[in-house]
Coordinates of N, CA and C in Angstrom, one line a residue:
R1476 N 109.0 113.1 116.9 CA 107.6 112.8 117.5 C 106.8 112.0 116.4
C1477 N 106.0 111.1 116.9 CA 105.1 110.3 116.1 C 103.8 111.0 116.0
D1478 N 103.3 111.4 114.8 CA 102.1 112.1 114.6 C 101.0 111.0 114.6
M1479 N 100.3 110.8 115.7 CA 99.3 109.8 115.7 C 97.9 110.3 115.5
S1480 N 97.7 111.5 115.0 CA 96.4 112.0 114.7 C 95.9 111.6 113.3
R1481 N 96.9 111.1 112.5 CA 96.5 110.6 111.2 C 97.2 109.2 111.0
G1482 N 96.8 108.5 110.0 CA 97.3 107.1 109.9 C 96.8 106.2 111.0
T1483 N 97.5 105.1 111.2 CA 96.9 104.1 112.1 C 98.0 103.7 113.1
L1484 N 97.7 103.6 114.3 CA 98.7 103.1 115.3 C 98.0 101.9 116.0
G1485 N 98.8 100.8 116.1 CA 98.2 99.6 116.7 C 99.2 98.8 117.4
L1486 N 98.7 97.8 118.0 CA 99.6 96.8 118.7 C 99.3 95.5 118.0
A1487 N 100.4 95.0 117.4 CA 100.2 93.7 116.7 C 100.8 92.6 117.5
V1488 N 100.0 91.6 117.7 CA 100.3 90.5 118.6 C 100.1 89.2 117.9
L1489 N 101.0 88.3 118.0 CA 100.7 87.0 117.6 C 100.8 86.0 118.7
W1490 N 99.9 85.1 118.8 CA 99.9 84.1 119.9 C 100.5 82.8 119.4
V1491 N 101.4 82.3 120.2 CA 101.9 80.9 120.1 C 102.0 80.5 121.5
A1492 N 100.9 80.1 122.1 CA 100.8 79.9 123.6 C 100.1 78.6 124.0
R1493 N 100.3 78.2 125.3 CA 99.6 77.1 125.9 C 99.2 77.5 127.3
S1494 N 98.0 77.3 127.8 CA 97.7 77.5 129.2 C 96.3 77.2 129.5
R1495 N 95.8 77.6 130.6 CA 94.5 77.3 131.1 C 93.5 78.4 130.8
A1496 N 92.2 78.1 130.7 CA 91.2 79.0 130.3 C 90.9 80.1 131.4
A1497 N 90.6 81.3 130.9 CA 90.1 82.3 131.8 C 89.2 83.2 131.0
P1498 N 87.9 83.1 131.0 CA 87.0 83.8 130.1 C 87.2 85.3 130.2
I1499 N 87.3 85.9 129.0 CA 87.4 87.3 128.9 C 86.8 87.8 127.6
L1500 N 86.7 87.0 126.6 CA 86.1 87.4 125.3 C 84.6 87.3 125.3
E1501 N 84.0 87.9 124.4 CA 82.5 87.8 124.3 C 82.1 86.4 123.9
V1502 N 80.9 86.1 124.3 CA 80.4 84.7 124.0 C 80.3 84.6 122.5
G1503 N 80.8 83.5 121.9 CA 80.8 83.3 120.5 C 82.1 83.7 119.8
A1504 N 83.0 84.3 120.5 CA 84.3 84.7 119.9 C 85.1 83.5 119.4
V1505 N 85.2 82.5 120.3 CA 85.9 81.3 119.9 C 85.3 80.6 118.7
D1506 N 84.0 80.5 118.7 CA 83.3 79.8 117.5 C 83.6 80.6 116.2
R1507 N 83.6 81.9 116.3 CA 83.9 82.7 115.1 C 85.3 82.4 114.6
L1508 N 86.3 82.4 115.5 CA 87.6 82.1 115.1 C 87.8 80.7 114.5
R1509 N 87.1 79.7 115.2 CA 87.1 78.3 114.7 C 86.6 78.2 113.2
N1510 N 85.6 79.1 112.9 CA 85.0 79.0 111.6 C 85.6 79.9 110.6
G1511 N 86.8 80.4 110.9 CA 87.6 81.2 110.0 C 87.2 82.7 109.9
H1512 N 86.4 83.2 110.8 CA 86.0 84.6 110.8 C 86.9 85.4 111.7
V1513 N 86.8 86.7 111.5 CA 87.5 87.7 112.4 C 86.6 88.0 113.5
H1514 N 87.1 88.1 114.7 CA 86.3 88.5 115.9 C 86.8 89.9 116.3
A1515 N 85.9 90.9 116.4 CA 86.2 92.2 116.8 C 85.7 92.4 118.3
E1516 N 86.6 92.5 119.2 CA 86.2 92.7 120.6 C 86.2 94.1 121.0
R1517 N 85.1 94.7 121.2 CA 85.0 96.2 121.5 C 85.4 96.4 122.9
D1518 N 86.0 97.6 123.1 CA 86.4 98.0 124.5 C 87.3 97.0 125.2
F1519 N 88.2 96.3 124.5 CA 89.1 95.4 125.1 C 90.0 96.1 126.1
A1520 N 90.5 97.3 125.6 CA 91.4 98.1 126.4 C 90.6 99.4 126.8
P1521 N 90.5 99.7 128.1 CA 89.8 100.9 128.5 C 90.5 102.2 128.1
R1522 N 89.8 103.3 128.0 CA 90.3 104.5 127.5 C 91.5 105.0 128.2
G1523 N 91.5 104.9 129.6 CA 92.7 105.3 130.3 C 93.9 104.6 129.9
L1524 N 93.8 103.3 129.7 CA 94.9 102.5 129.3 C 95.4 102.8 127.9
I1525 N 94.5 103.1 127.0 CA 94.9 103.6 125.6 C 95.7 104.9 125.7
D1526 N 95.2 105.8 126.5 CA 96.0 107.1 126.7 C 97.4 106.8 127.2
D1527 N 97.5 105.9 128.2 CA 98.8 105.6 128.8 C 99.7 104.9 127.7
L1528 N 99.1 104.0 127.0 CA 99.9 103.3 125.9 C 100.4 104.2 124.9
R1529 N 99.6 105.2 124.5 CA 100.0 106.2 123.5 C 101.1 107.0 124.0
A1530 N 101.1 107.4 125.3 CA 102.2 108.1 126.0 C 103.5 107.2 126.0
D1531 N 103.3 106.0 126.2 CA 104.4 105.0 126.2 C 105.1 105.0 124.8
I1532 N 104.2 105.0 123.8 CA 104.7 105.0 122.4 C 105.5 106.3 122.1
N1533 N 104.9 107.4 122.5 CA 105.6 108.7 122.2 C 107.0 108.7 122.8
A1534 N 107.1 108.2 124.1 CA 108.4 108.1 124.7 C 109.4 107.2 124.0
L1535 N 108.9 106.1 123.5 CA 109.8 105.2 122.8 C 110.2 105.8 121.5
V1536 N 109.3 106.5 120.8 CA 109.6 107.2 119.6 C 110.7 108.2 119.8
A1537 N 110.5 109.0 120.9 CA 111.5 110.0 121.3 C 112.9 109.4 121.6
A1538 N 112.9 108.2 122.1 CA 114.1 107.5 122.5 C 114.8 106.8 121.3
G1539 N 114.1 107.0 120.1 CA 114.7 106.4 118.9 C 114.6 104.9 118.8
L1540 N 113.5 104.3 119.4 CA 113.4 102.8 119.5 C 112.4 102.3 118.5
F1541 N 111.9 103.1 117.5 CA 111.1 102.6 116.4 C 111.9 102.5 115.2
Y1542 N 111.7 101.4 114.4 CA 112.5 101.1 113.3 C 111.6 100.7 112.1
P1543 N 112.1 100.8 110.9 CA 111.3 100.4 109.7 C 110.8 98.9 109.9
A1544 N 109.5 98.7 109.6 CA 109.0 97.4 109.7 C 109.0 96.7 108.4
G1545 N 109.6 95.5 108.3 CA 109.7 94.8 107.0 C 108.5 93.8 106.9
S1546 N 108.3 93.3 105.7 CA 107.3 92.3 105.5 C 107.8 90.9 105.5
G1547 N 109.2 90.7 105.6 CA 109.8 89.4 105.7 C 110.1 88.8 104.3
G1548 N 109.7 89.6 103.3 CA 109.9 89.0 102.0 C 110.7 89.9 101.0
C1549 N 111.3 91.0 101.5 CA 111.9 91.9 100.6 C 113.4 91.5 100.2
S1550 N 114.0 90.6 101.0 CA 115.3 90.1 100.7 C 116.4 91.2 100.6
G1551 N 116.2 92.2 101.4 CA 117.2 93.2 101.5 C 116.9 94.4 100.5
G1552 N 116.0 94.2 99.6 CA 115.7 95.2 98.6 C 114.6 96.1 99.2
E1553 N 114.0 96.9 98.3 CA 112.9 97.8 98.7 C 111.7 97.0 99.0
D1554 N 111.1 97.3 100.2 CA 109.9 96.6 100.6 C 108.7 97.3 100.0
V1555 N 108.1 96.7 99.0 CA 106.9 97.3 98.4 C 105.6 96.8 99.0
L1556 N 105.7 95.9 99.9 CA 104.5 95.3 100.5 C 104.1 96.1 101.8
R1557 N 105.0 96.7 102.5 CA 104.7 97.3 103.7 C 105.5 98.6 103.9
S1558 N 104.8 99.6 104.5 CA 105.4 100.8 104.9 C 104.9 101.2 106.3
A1559 N 105.8 100.9 107.3 CA 105.4 101.2 108.7 C 106.6 101.2 109.5
E1560 N 106.4 101.5 110.8 CA 107.5 101.5 111.8 C 107.1 100.7 113.0
Y1561 N 108.0 100.0 113.6 CA 107.7 99.1 114.7 C 108.7 99.3 115.9
C1562 N 108.2 98.8 117.0 CA 109.1 98.8 118.2 C 108.8 97.6 119.0
D1563 N 109.8 97.0 119.6 CA 109.6 95.8 120.6 C 109.6 96.4 122.0
P1564 N 108.4 96.7 122.5 CA 108.3 97.3 123.8 C 108.9 96.5 125.0
A1565 N 108.8 95.2 124.9 CA 109.4 94.4 125.9 C 110.9 94.4 125.9
G1566 N 111.5 94.8 124.8 CA 113.0 94.8 124.7 C 113.6 96.1 124.9
R1567 N 112.8 97.1 125.4 CA 113.4 98.4 125.7 C 114.6 98.2 126.6
P1568 N 115.7 99.0 126.4 CA 116.9 98.8 127.2 C 116.7 99.2 128.6
D1569 N 115.8 100.1 128.9 CA 115.6 100.6 130.3 C 114.1 100.8 130.5
R1570 N 113.6 100.1 131.5 CA 112.1 100.2 131.8 C 111.7 101.6 132.4
S1571 N 112.7 102.4 132.6 CA 112.3 103.8 133.0 C 111.9 104.6 131.8
V1572 N 112.2 104.1 130.6 CA 111.8 104.8 129.4 C 110.3 104.5 129.1
G1573 N 109.5 105.5 129.0 CA 108.1 105.3 128.7 C 107.3 104.9 129.9
D1574 N 106.2 104.2 129.7 CA 105.3 103.8 130.7 C 105.3 102.2 130.7
W1575 N 106.2 101.6 131.3 CA 106.3 100.2 131.4 C 105.1 99.5 132.0
E1576 N 104.5 100.2 133.0 CA 103.4 99.6 133.7 C 102.2 99.5 132.8
A1577 N 102.0 100.5 132.0 CA 100.9 100.5 131.0 C 101.1 99.3 130.0
F1578 N 102.3 99.2 129.5 CA 102.5 98.1 128.6 C 102.3 96.7 129.3
F1579 N 102.8 96.6 130.5 CA 102.7 95.3 131.2 C 101.2 95.0 131.5
C1580 N 100.4 96.0 131.8 CA 99.0 95.9 132.1 C 98.3 95.2 130.9
L1581 N 98.6 95.7 129.7 CA 98.0 95.2 128.5 C 98.6 93.8 128.2
W1582 N 99.8 93.6 128.5 CA 100.4 92.2 128.3 C 99.7 91.2 129.2
E1583 N 99.4 91.6 130.4 CA 98.7 90.6 131.3 C 97.3 90.3 130.8
R1584 N 96.6 91.3 130.3 CA 95.3 91.1 129.7 C 95.3 90.2 128.5
L1585 N 96.3 90.4 127.7 CA 96.5 89.6 126.5 C 96.8 88.1 126.9
D1586 N 97.6 88.0 127.9 CA 97.9 86.7 128.4 C 96.7 85.9 128.9
T1587 N 95.7 86.6 129.5 CA 94.5 86.0 129.9 C 93.7 85.5 128.7
V1588 N 93.7 86.3 127.6 CA 93.0 85.9 126.4 C 93.8 84.6 125.8
R1589 N 95.1 84.7 125.9 CA 95.9 83.5 125.4 C 95.5 82.2 126.1
Q1590 N 95.3 82.3 127.4 CA 94.9 81.2 128.2 C 93.5 80.7 127.8
H1591 N 92.6 81.6 127.7 CA 91.3 81.3 127.3 C 91.2 80.6 125.9
L1592 N 91.9 81.1 124.9 CA 91.9 80.5 123.6 C 92.5 79.2 123.6
A1593 N 93.6 79.0 124.3 CA 94.3 77.7 124.4 C 93.4 76.6 124.9
A1594 N 92.7 77.0 126.0 CA 91.8 76.0 126.6 C 90.5 75.7 125.8
A1595 N 90.0 76.8 125.3 CA 88.7 76.7 124.5 C 88.8 76.0 123.2
T1596 N 90.0 76.2 122.5 CA 90.2 75.6 121.2 C 90.9 74.3 121.3
G1597 N 91.6 74.0 122.4 CA 92.3 72.8 122.4 C 93.6 72.8 121.6
C1598 N 94.0 74.0 121.2 CA 95.2 74.2 120.3 C 96.4 74.2 121.2
P1599 N 97.4 73.4 120.9 CA 98.6 73.3 121.8 C 99.5 74.5 121.5
L1600 N 99.1 75.6 122.1 CA 99.9 76.9 121.9 C 101.1 76.9 122.9
L1601 N 102.1 77.7 122.5 CA 103.3 77.8 123.3 C 103.1 78.9 124.3
P1602 N 103.7 78.9 125.5 CA 103.6 79.9 126.5 C 104.4 81.2 126.2
E1603 N 104.2 81.7 125.0 CA 104.9 82.9 124.5 C 104.0 83.8 123.7
M1604 N 104.3 85.1 123.6 CA 103.6 86.0 122.7 C 104.6 86.9 122.1
E1605 N 104.5 87.1 120.8 CA 105.4 88.0 120.1 C 104.6 89.3 120.0
L1606 N 105.0 90.4 120.6 CA 104.3 91.6 120.6 C 105.1 92.8 120.2
H1607 N 104.5 93.6 119.3 CA 105.1 94.8 118.8 C 104.1 96.0 118.8
Y1608 N 104.7 97.2 119.0 CA 104.0 98.4 118.7 C 104.2 98.6 117.2
V1609 N 103.2 98.9 116.4 CA 103.3 99.2 115.0 C 102.6 100.5 114.7
H1610 N 103.4 101.4 114.0 CA 102.8 102.7 113.6 C 102.8 102.8 112.1
Y1611 N 101.6 103.1 111.5 CA 101.4 103.3 110.1 C 101.2 104.8 109.9
P1612 N 102.2 105.6 109.5 CA 102.0 107.0 109.3 C 101.1 107.3 108.1
A1613 N 100.7 108.5 107.9 CA 99.9 108.9 106.8 C 100.6 108.4 105.5
G1614 N 99.8 107.6 104.7 CA 100.4 107.0 103.5 C 101.0 105.6 103.8
G1615 N 101.1 105.2 105.0 CA 101.6 103.9 105.3 C 100.6 102.8 104.9
F1616 N 101.2 101.6 104.8 CA 100.3 100.5 104.3 C 100.9 99.1 104.6
Y1617 N 100.1 98.1 104.5 CA 100.6 96.7 104.6 C 99.7 96.0 103.6
G1618 N 100.2 95.6 102.4 CA 99.5 94.9 101.4 C 99.0 93.5 101.8
R1619 N 98.2 93.0 100.9 CA 97.7 91.6 101.1 C 98.8 90.6 101.3
H1620 N 98.7 89.8 102.3 CA 99.7 88.8 102.6 C 99.1 87.7 103.5
V1621 N 99.9 86.6 103.5 CA 99.5 85.5 104.4 C 100.1 85.8 105.8
D1622 N 99.3 85.8 106.8 CA 99.9 86.2 108.1 C 100.5 85.0 108.8
D1623 N 101.6 84.5 108.2 CA 102.3 83.4 108.7 C 103.7 83.5 108.1
Y1624 N 104.6 82.6 108.4 CA 105.9 82.6 107.8 C 106.4 81.2 107.7
A1625 N 107.4 81.0 106.8 CA 107.9 79.6 106.6 C 109.2 79.5 107.4
Q1626 N 109.4 78.3 108.0 CA 110.6 78.1 108.8 C 111.5 77.1 108.0
E1627 N 112.8 77.5 107.9 CA 113.7 76.6 107.2 C 114.0 75.4 108.2
V1628 N 114.0 74.2 107.6 CA 114.3 73.0 108.4 C 115.2 72.2 107.6
Q1629 N 116.0 71.3 108.3 CA 116.9 70.4 107.6 C 116.0 69.3 106.9
A1630 N 116.1 69.2 105.6 CA 115.3 68.3 104.9 C 115.9 66.9 105.0
D1631 N 115.0 65.9 105.1 CA 115.3 64.5 105.1 C 114.5 63.8 104.0
P1632 N 115.1 63.7 102.8 CA 114.3 63.1 101.7 C 113.8 61.7 102.0
Q1633 N 114.6 60.9 102.7 CA 114.1 59.5 103.0 C 112.9 59.5 103.9
A1634 N 112.7 60.6 104.7 CA 111.5 60.7 105.5 C 110.4 61.5 104.9
G1635 N 110.7 61.9 103.7 CA 109.7 62.7 102.9 C 109.6 64.1 103.4
E1636 N 110.6 64.7 104.1 CA 110.5 66.0 104.6 C 110.9 67.1 103.6
A1637 N 110.2 68.2 103.7 CA 110.5 69.3 102.7 C 111.5 70.2 103.3
D1638 N 112.0 71.2 102.5 CA 113.0 72.1 103.0 C 112.4 73.2 103.9
E1639 N 111.1 73.4 103.7 CA 110.4 74.4 104.5 C 109.2 73.8 105.1
Q1640 N 108.7 74.4 106.2 CA 107.5 74.0 106.8 C 106.8 75.3 107.2
G1641 N 105.5 75.2 107.5 CA 104.7 76.3 107.9 C 105.2 76.9 109.3
G1642 N 104.9 78.2 109.5 CA 105.3 78.8 110.8 C 104.4 78.3 111.9
R1643 N 104.6 78.9 113.1 CA 103.9 78.4 114.3 C 102.8 79.4 114.6
R1644 N 102.5 80.4 113.8 CA 101.5 81.4 114.1 C 100.1 80.7 114.1
A1645 N 99.4 81.0 115.2 CA 98.1 80.4 115.4 C 97.0 81.5 115.4
V1646 N 97.2 82.5 116.2 CA 96.2 83.6 116.3 C 96.9 84.9 116.2
S1647 N 96.4 85.9 115.5 CA 96.9 87.2 115.4 C 95.9 88.2 116.0
F1648 N 96.4 89.1 116.8 CA 95.6 90.0 117.5 C 96.1 91.5 117.2
I1649 N 95.1 92.4 117.0 CA 95.5 93.8 116.7 C 94.6 94.6 117.7
C1650 N 95.3 95.4 118.5 CA 94.6 96.4 119.4 C 94.9 97.8 118.8
Y1651 N 93.8 98.4 118.3 CA 94.0 99.8 117.7 C 94.1 100.8 118.8
L1652 N 95.1 101.7 118.7 CA 95.3 102.7 119.7 C 94.9 104.1 119.1
T1653 N 93.9 104.1 118.3 CA 93.4 105.3 117.7 C 93.0 106.2 118.8
P1654 N 93.2 107.6 118.7 CA 92.9 108.5 119.8 C 91.4 108.3 120.3
P1655 N 91.2 108.0 121.5 CA 89.8 108.0 122.0 C 89.1 109.3 121.9
G1656 N 87.8 109.3 121.5 CA 87.1 110.5 121.4 C 87.2 111.1 120.0
R1657 N 88.1 110.7 119.2 CA 88.3 111.2 117.8 C 87.5 110.4 116.9
R1658 N 86.6 111.0 116.1 CA 85.7 110.2 115.2 C 86.5 109.8 114.0
W1659 N 86.6 108.5 113.8 CA 87.3 107.9 112.6 C 86.4 107.9 111.4
S1660 N 87.0 108.2 110.2 CA 86.3 108.2 109.0 C 87.2 107.3 108.0
S1661 N 86.5 106.8 107.0 CA 87.2 106.0 106.0 C 88.3 106.7 105.3
A1662 N 88.3 108.0 105.2 CA 89.3 108.8 104.6 C 90.6 108.8 105.4
D1663 N 90.5 108.4 106.7 CA 91.7 108.3 107.5 C 92.5 107.1 107.2
G1664 N 91.9 106.1 106.6 CA 92.6 104.8 106.3 C 92.7 104.0 107.6
G1665 N 93.4 102.9 107.4 CA 93.8 102.0 108.6 C 92.8 100.8 108.7
Q1666 N 91.8 100.7 107.9 CA 90.9 99.5 108.0 C 91.7 98.2 107.7
L1667 N 91.3 97.2 108.4 CA 91.9 95.8 108.2 C 90.9 95.1 107.3
R1668 N 91.4 94.5 106.2 CA 90.6 93.6 105.4 C 91.2 92.2 105.5
A1669 N 90.4 91.3 106.0 CA 90.9 89.9 106.2 C 90.2 89.0 105.2
F1670 N 91.0 88.4 104.3 CA 90.4 87.5 103.3 C 90.2 86.1 103.9
R1671 N 89.2 85.5 103.5 CA 88.9 84.2 104.0 C 89.1 83.1 103.0
G1672 N 90.0 83.3 102.1 CA 90.3 82.3 101.0 C 89.4 82.5 99.8
S1673 N 89.5 81.6 98.9 CA 88.7 81.6 97.7 C 87.8 80.5 97.6
R1674 N 86.7 80.7 96.9 CA 85.7 79.6 96.8 C 85.3 79.5 95.3
M1675 N 85.4 78.4 94.8 CA 85.1 78.2 93.4 C 83.5 78.1 93.2
E1676 N 82.9 79.0 92.5 CA 81.5 79.0 92.2 C 81.3 78.2 91.0
E1677 N 82.1 78.4 90.0 CA 82.0 77.7 88.7 C 83.4 77.4 88.3
A1678 N 83.6 76.6 87.2 CA 84.9 76.2 86.8 C 85.9 77.3 86.6
D1679 N 85.4 78.4 86.0 CA 86.3 79.5 85.7 C 86.0 80.8 86.5
D1680 N 85.3 80.6 87.6 CA 84.9 81.8 88.3 C 85.3 81.6 89.8
V1681 N 86.0 82.6 90.3 CA 86.5 82.5 91.7 C 85.8 83.7 92.5
T1682 N 85.2 83.4 93.5 CA 84.6 84.5 94.4 C 85.3 84.5 95.7
E1683 N 85.8 85.7 96.1 CA 86.6 85.8 97.3 C 85.6 86.4 98.4
E1684 N 85.9 86.0 99.6 CA 85.2 86.5 100.8 C 86.1 87.2 101.7
W1685 N 85.7 88.3 102.3 CA 86.6 89.0 103.2 C 85.7 89.7 104.2
E1686 N 86.4 90.2 105.3 CA 85.7 90.9 106.4 C 86.6 92.2 106.6
D1687 N 85.9 93.3 106.7 CA 86.6 94.6 107.0 C 86.4 95.0 108.5
V1688 N 87.4 95.4 109.1 CA 87.4 95.8 110.5 C 87.9 97.3 110.6
Q1689 N 87.0 98.1 111.2 CA 87.4 99.6 111.3 C 88.3 99.7 112.5
P1690 N 89.3 100.7 112.5 CA 90.2 100.8 113.6 C 89.7 101.7 114.7
H1691 N 88.7 101.1 115.4 CA 88.1 101.8 116.6 C 89.1 101.6 117.8
P1692 N 89.3 102.6 118.6 CA 90.2 102.5 119.7 C 89.9 101.3 120.7
G1693 N 90.9 100.6 121.1 CA 90.7 99.6 122.1 C 90.2 98.2 121.6

């Protein structure tokens, strides 16, 4: 059983999508994203859906469908950047396991946001979403990292191509499934810190900017 009363449980989603707009986010959300800020959408998932998603996760845990989550850079060795467990809910072998309807309900809501962002930003996103349940148990963590990945490509020196190129990740979305009605405190952990790059104030001085997001449910 997954103890979700401590640590952080969330749904990590990355968008690589293209479609037509359908307003769902707060006014100003797209502008914040364009300007490199984090946007926190409160009450994106209603309480009843959060309860159903948590039940879905418990069933998938009981079915043995959660696995160690890697950071993509441990090369088979010990992963010191991340300690968590993940599950691909869309890839469950049998939709009778857990609450598929709850998962699909959230998927549809996320797809509406995908369409909105694609149209509002003009970003040529792909009609796909990579979606995982991620559980950070007590003591779990994900260290500072660039939320993207490099793709290996066939280099063409004559064309000036490199051996690697940036990944396709455009937007990352986290929906916290913290128990509704339970007061969260900083001692529980699970806050997201998003760095906005470095800014040179003086020749030898670097000032970093970041935004902290508390893991409120939904």
